[in-house]
PDB file of C-alpha atoms in Angstrom:
ATOM      1  CA  UNK A 281       0.003   0.005  -0.039  1.00  0.00           C
ATOM      2  CA  UNK A 282       2.817   2.325   0.769  1.00  0.00           C
ATOM      3  CA  UNK A 283       4.196   2.123  -2.740  1.00  0.00           C
ATOM      4  CA  UNK A 284       0.713   2.835  -4.161  1.00  0.00           C
ATOM      5  CA  UNK A 285       0.278   5.926  -1.993  1.00  0.00           C
ATOM      6  CA  UNK A 286       3.737   7.132  -3.041  1.00  0.00           C
ATOM      7  CA  UNK A 287       3.039   6.566  -6.752  1.00  0.00           C
ATOM      8  CA  UNK A 288      -0.350   8.242  -6.486  1.00  0.00           C
ATOM      9  CA  UNK A 289       1.299  11.362  -4.885  1.00  0.00           C
ATOM     10  CA  UNK A 290       3.961  11.556  -7.530  1.00  0.00           C
ATOM     11  CA  UNK A 291       1.490  11.216 -10.313  1.00  0.00           C
ATOM     12  CA  UNK A 292      -0.806  13.756  -8.761  1.00  0.00           C
ATOM     13  CA  UNK A 293       2.023  16.325  -8.410  1.00  0.00           C
ATOM     14  CA  UNK A 294       3.098  15.600 -12.019  1.00  0.00           C
ATOM     15  CA  UNK A 295      -0.460  16.125 -13.253  1.00  0.00           C
ATOM     16  CA  UNK A 296      -0.702  19.402 -11.375  1.00  0.00           C
ATOM     17  CA  UNK A 297       2.549  20.669 -12.771  1.00  0.00           C
ATOM     18  CA  UNK A 298       1.657  19.733 -16.304  1.00  0.00           C
ATOM     19  CA  UNK A 299      -1.665  21.359 -15.959  1.00  0.00           C
ATOM     20  CA  UNK A 300      -0.124  24.600 -14.895  1.00  0.00           C
ATOM     21  CA  UNK A 301       2.279  24.515 -17.761  1.00  0.00           C
ATOM     22  CA  UNK A 302      -0.521  23.915 -20.194  1.00  0.00           C
ATOM     23  CA  UNK A 303      -2.323  26.970 -19.038  1.00  0.00           C
ATOM     24  CA  UNK A 304       0.890  29.059 -19.863  1.00  0.00           C
ATOM     25  CA  UNK A 305       2.103  29.625 -16.270  1.00  0.00           C
ATOM     26  CA  UNK A 306       5.675  30.268 -16.971  1.00  0.00           C
ATOM     27  CA  UNK A 307       6.489  30.441 -13.275  1.00  0.00           C
ATOM     28  CA  UNK A 308       4.642  27.279 -12.361  1.00  0.00           C
ATOM     29  CA  UNK A 309       7.787  25.199 -11.329  1.00  0.00           C
ATOM     30  CA  UNK A 310       8.999  27.892  -8.927  1.00  0.00           C
ATOM     31  CA  UNK A 311       5.430  28.429  -7.567  1.00  0.00           C
ATOM     32  CA  UNK A 312       4.967  24.687  -7.226  1.00  0.00           C
ATOM     33  CA  UNK A 313       8.325  24.267  -5.342  1.00  0.00           C
ATOM     34  CA  UNK A 314       7.380  27.211  -3.004  1.00  0.00           C
ATOM     35  CA  UNK A 315       3.916  25.635  -2.346  1.00  0.00           C
ATOM     36  CA  UNK A 316       5.504  22.255  -1.575  1.00  0.00           C
ATOM     37  CA  UNK A 317       7.979  23.744   0.726  1.00  0.00           C
ATOM     38  CA  UNK A 318       5.302  25.712   2.603  1.00  0.00           C
ATOM     39  CA  UNK A 319       3.173  22.586   2.957  1.00  0.00           C
ATOM     40  CA  UNK A 320       6.039  20.634   4.343  1.00  0.00           C
ATOM     41  CA  UNK A 321       6.742  23.304   6.856  1.00  0.00           C
ATOM     42  CA  UNK A 322       3.188  23.676   7.901  1.00  0.00           C
ATOM     43  CA  UNK A 323       2.663  19.876   8.149  1.00  0.00           C
ATOM     44  CA  UNK A 324      -0.302  17.732   7.136  1.00  0.00           C
ATOM     45  CA  UNK A 325      -3.534  17.275   9.174  1.00  0.00           C
ATOM     46  CA  UNK A 326      -4.762  13.887  10.501  1.00  0.00           C
ATOM     47  CA  UNK A 327      -6.771  12.498  13.383  1.00  0.00           C
ATOM     48  CA  UNK A 328      -6.567   9.323  15.433  1.00  0.00           C
ATOM     49  CA  UNK A 329      -8.976   6.460  15.455  1.00  0.00           C
ATOM     50  CA  UNK A 330      -8.176   5.407  19.105  1.00  0.00           C
ATOM     51  CA  UNK A 331      -8.912   7.129  22.465  1.00  0.00           C
ATOM     52  CA  UNK A 332      -6.163   8.293  24.847  1.00  0.00           C
ATOM     53  CA  UNK A 333      -3.309   8.024  22.477  1.00  0.00           C
ATOM     54  CA  UNK A 334      -0.099   9.127  24.341  1.00  0.00           C
ATOM     55  CA  UNK A 335       1.771  12.069  22.898  1.00  0.00           C
ATOM     56  CA  UNK A 336       5.383  11.562  24.168  1.00  0.00           C
ATOM     57  CA  UNK A 337       8.637  13.395  24.498  1.00  0.00           C
ATOM     58  CA  UNK A 338      11.825  13.240  26.527  1.00  0.00           C
ATOM     59  CA  UNK A 339      11.554  16.620  28.379  1.00  0.00           C
ATOM     60  CA  UNK A 340      14.743  16.198  30.445  1.00  0.00           C
ATOM     61  CA  UNK A 341      16.622  14.445  27.724  1.00  0.00           C
ATOM     62  CA  UNK A 342      17.456  11.511  29.981  1.00  0.00           C
ATOM     63  CA  UNK A 343      17.974   9.407  26.838  1.00  0.00           C
ATOM     64  CA  UNK A 344      20.002  11.916  24.892  1.00  0.00           C
ATOM     65  CA  UNK A 345      18.856  12.042  21.390  1.00  0.00           C
ATOM     66  CA  UNK A 346      17.160   8.674  21.297  1.00  0.00           C
ATOM     67  CA  UNK A 347      13.627  10.054  21.460  1.00  0.00           C
ATOM     68  CA  UNK A 348      13.669  11.789  18.113  1.00  0.00           C
ATOM     69  CA  UNK A 349      16.128   9.295  16.517  1.00  0.00           C
ATOM     70  CA  UNK A 350      13.978   6.176  17.388  1.00  0.00           C
ATOM     71  CA  UNK A 351      10.840   7.108  19.184  1.00  0.00           C
ATOM     72  CA  UNK A 352       9.407   4.490  21.662  1.00  0.00           C
ATOM     73  CA  UNK A 353       7.782   4.616  25.170  1.00  0.00           C
ATOM     74  CA  UNK A 354      11.286   3.876  26.618  1.00  0.00           C
ATOM     75  CA  UNK A 355      13.080   6.562  24.609  1.00  0.00           C
ATOM     76  CA  UNK A 356      10.263   9.206  25.122  1.00  0.00           C
ATOM     77  CA  UNK A 357       9.213   8.588  28.663  1.00  0.00           C
ATOM     78  CA  UNK A 358       7.169  11.761  29.319  1.00  0.00           C
ATOM     79  CA  UNK A 359       3.525  11.822  28.328  1.00  0.00           C
ATOM     80  CA  UNK A 360       2.706  15.504  27.455  1.00  0.00           C
ATOM     81  CA  UNK A 361      -0.886  14.845  26.509  1.00  0.00           C
ATOM     82  CA  UNK A 362      -3.317  12.334  24.951  1.00  0.00           C
ATOM     83  CA  UNK A 363      -5.014  12.532  21.571  1.00  0.00           C
ATOM     84  CA  UNK A 364      -8.638  11.636  20.997  1.00  0.00           C
ATOM     85  CA  UNK A 365     -10.760  10.687  17.894  1.00  0.00           C
ATOM     86  CA  UNK A 366     -11.576  13.914  16.135  1.00  0.00           C
ATOM     87  CA  UNK A 367      -8.637  15.899  17.373  1.00  0.00           C
ATOM     88  CA  UNK A 368      -6.913  18.047  14.688  1.00  0.00           C
ATOM     89  CA  UNK A 369      -3.336  16.701  14.597  1.00  0.00           C
ATOM     90  CA  UNK A 370      -0.727  18.657  12.584  1.00  0.00           C
ATOM     91  CA  UNK A 371       1.927  16.087  11.746  1.00  0.00           C
ATOM     92  CA  UNK A 372       5.217  17.664  10.853  1.00  0.00           C
ATOM     93  CA  UNK A 373       7.616  14.712  10.789  1.00  0.00           C
ATOM     94  CA  UNK A 374       7.701  10.925  10.630  1.00  0.00           C
ATOM     95  CA  UNK A 375      10.497   8.508  11.332  1.00  0.00           C
ATOM     96  CA  UNK A 376      11.047   4.859  12.184  1.00  0.00           C
ATOM     97  CA  UNK A 377      10.804   3.837  15.865  1.00  0.00           C
ATOM     98  CA  UNK A 378       9.401   0.916  17.860  1.00  0.00           C
ATOM     99  CA  UNK A 379       6.937  -1.076  15.944  1.00  0.00           C
ATOM    100  CA  UNK A 380       3.352  -0.727  17.207  1.00  0.00           C
ATOM    101  CA  UNK A 381       0.554  -2.783  15.638  1.00  0.00           C
ATOM    102  CA  UNK A 382       2.890  -3.797  12.782  1.00  0.00           C
ATOM    103  CA  UNK A 383       3.635  -0.220  11.831  1.00  0.00           C
ATOM    104  CA  UNK A 384       7.296   0.875  12.396  1.00  0.00           C
ATOM    105  CA  UNK A 385       6.657   4.648  11.943  1.00  0.00           C
ATOM    106  CA  UNK A 386       6.137   7.274  14.579  1.00  0.00           C
ATOM    107  CA  UNK A 387       5.052  10.835  13.926  1.00  0.00           C
ATOM    108  CA  UNK A 388       5.690  14.224  15.684  1.00  0.00           C
ATOM    109  CA  UNK A 389       2.203  15.808  15.960  1.00  0.00           C
ATOM    110  CA  UNK A 390       0.941  19.092  17.353  1.00  0.00           C
ATOM    111  CA  UNK A 391      -2.580  18.453  18.749  1.00  0.00           C
ATOM    112  CA  UNK A 392      -4.272  21.791  17.842  1.00  0.00           C
ATOM    113  CA  UNK A 393      -7.495  20.626  19.564  1.00  0.00           C
ATOM    114  CA  UNK A 394      -5.929  20.138  22.973  1.00  0.00           C
ATOM    115  CA  UNK A 395      -2.805  22.458  22.714  1.00  0.00           C
ATOM    116  CA  UNK A 396      -0.203  19.629  23.210  1.00  0.00           C
ATOM    117  CA  UNK A 397       2.420  18.046  21.077  1.00  0.00           C
ATOM    118  CA  UNK A 398       4.749  14.986  20.972  1.00  0.00           C
ATOM    119  CA  UNK A 399       5.672  11.792  19.395  1.00  0.00           C
ATOM    120  CA  UNK A 400       2.934   9.243  18.758  1.00  0.00           C
ATOM    121  CA  UNK A 401       2.969   5.881  17.052  1.00  0.00           C
ATOM    122  CA  UNK A 402       1.684   6.198  13.455  1.00  0.00           C
ATOM    123  CA  UNK A 403      -0.314   3.102  13.963  1.00  0.00           C
ATOM    124  CA  UNK A 404      -2.960   5.236  15.752  1.00  0.00           C
ATOM    125  CA  UNK A 405      -3.249   7.755  12.912  1.00  0.00           C
ATOM    126  CA  UNK A 406      -6.484   7.489  10.994  1.00  0.00           C
ATOM    127  CA  UNK A 407      -4.846   6.567   7.625  1.00  0.00           C
ATOM    128  CA  UNK A 408      -4.583   3.262   5.822  1.00  0.00           C
ATOM    129  CA  UNK A 409      -0.865   3.372   4.987  1.00  0.00           C
ATOM    130  CA  UNK A 410       2.093   3.230   7.317  1.00  0.00           C
ATOM    131  CA  UNK A 411       3.816   6.307   5.749  1.00  0.00           C
ATOM    132  CA  UNK A 412       1.680   9.395   5.755  1.00  0.00           C
ATOM    133  CA  UNK A 413       1.353  11.566   2.571  1.00  0.00           C
ATOM    134  CA  UNK A 414       2.613  15.055   2.783  1.00  0.00           C
ATOM    135  CA  UNK A 415       4.791  14.428   5.841  1.00  0.00           C
ATOM    136  CA  UNK A 416       8.646  14.415   5.620  1.00  0.00           C
ATOM    137  CA  UNK A 417      10.359  11.139   6.201  1.00  0.00           C
ATOM    138  CA  UNK A 418      12.903  10.267   7.540  1.00  0.00           C
ATOM    139  CA  UNK A 419      13.349  13.080  10.010  1.00  0.00           C
ATOM    140  CA  UNK A 420      15.169  13.929  13.196  1.00  0.00           C
ATOM    141  CA  UNK A 421      12.320  15.355  14.919  1.00  0.00           C
ATOM    142  CA  UNK A 422      11.200  18.823  15.896  1.00  0.00           C
TER     143      UNK A 422
END
């Protein structure tokens, strides 16, 4: 499924660029690059399907850089908040961490509904693929 989603994203982007060029937009490539950069900086929005999903961080850096390098409950021991179904989660980054539910990815999310942030297992994001579209991967964290 991951390959299908990646292919669809690439084809969608190519179709958008070709459409802009066909309309005579001579600056379309530059504008498309600026738009893509702004979208990556802003993040993509998702929600969770589960209740009380921990949003984790290593506030006191007791594990050094392990939390953003390889997120897991052990590496990110501090729970800064919990996400609920319907919460607006702005996901800015995804990387491999401890596998949860068969999904090896973790995301760094800003819960705009509850005003919290942190690492959470991508398994709990309401999306059918392990890798989320429109979210940079790999990453080192926030």
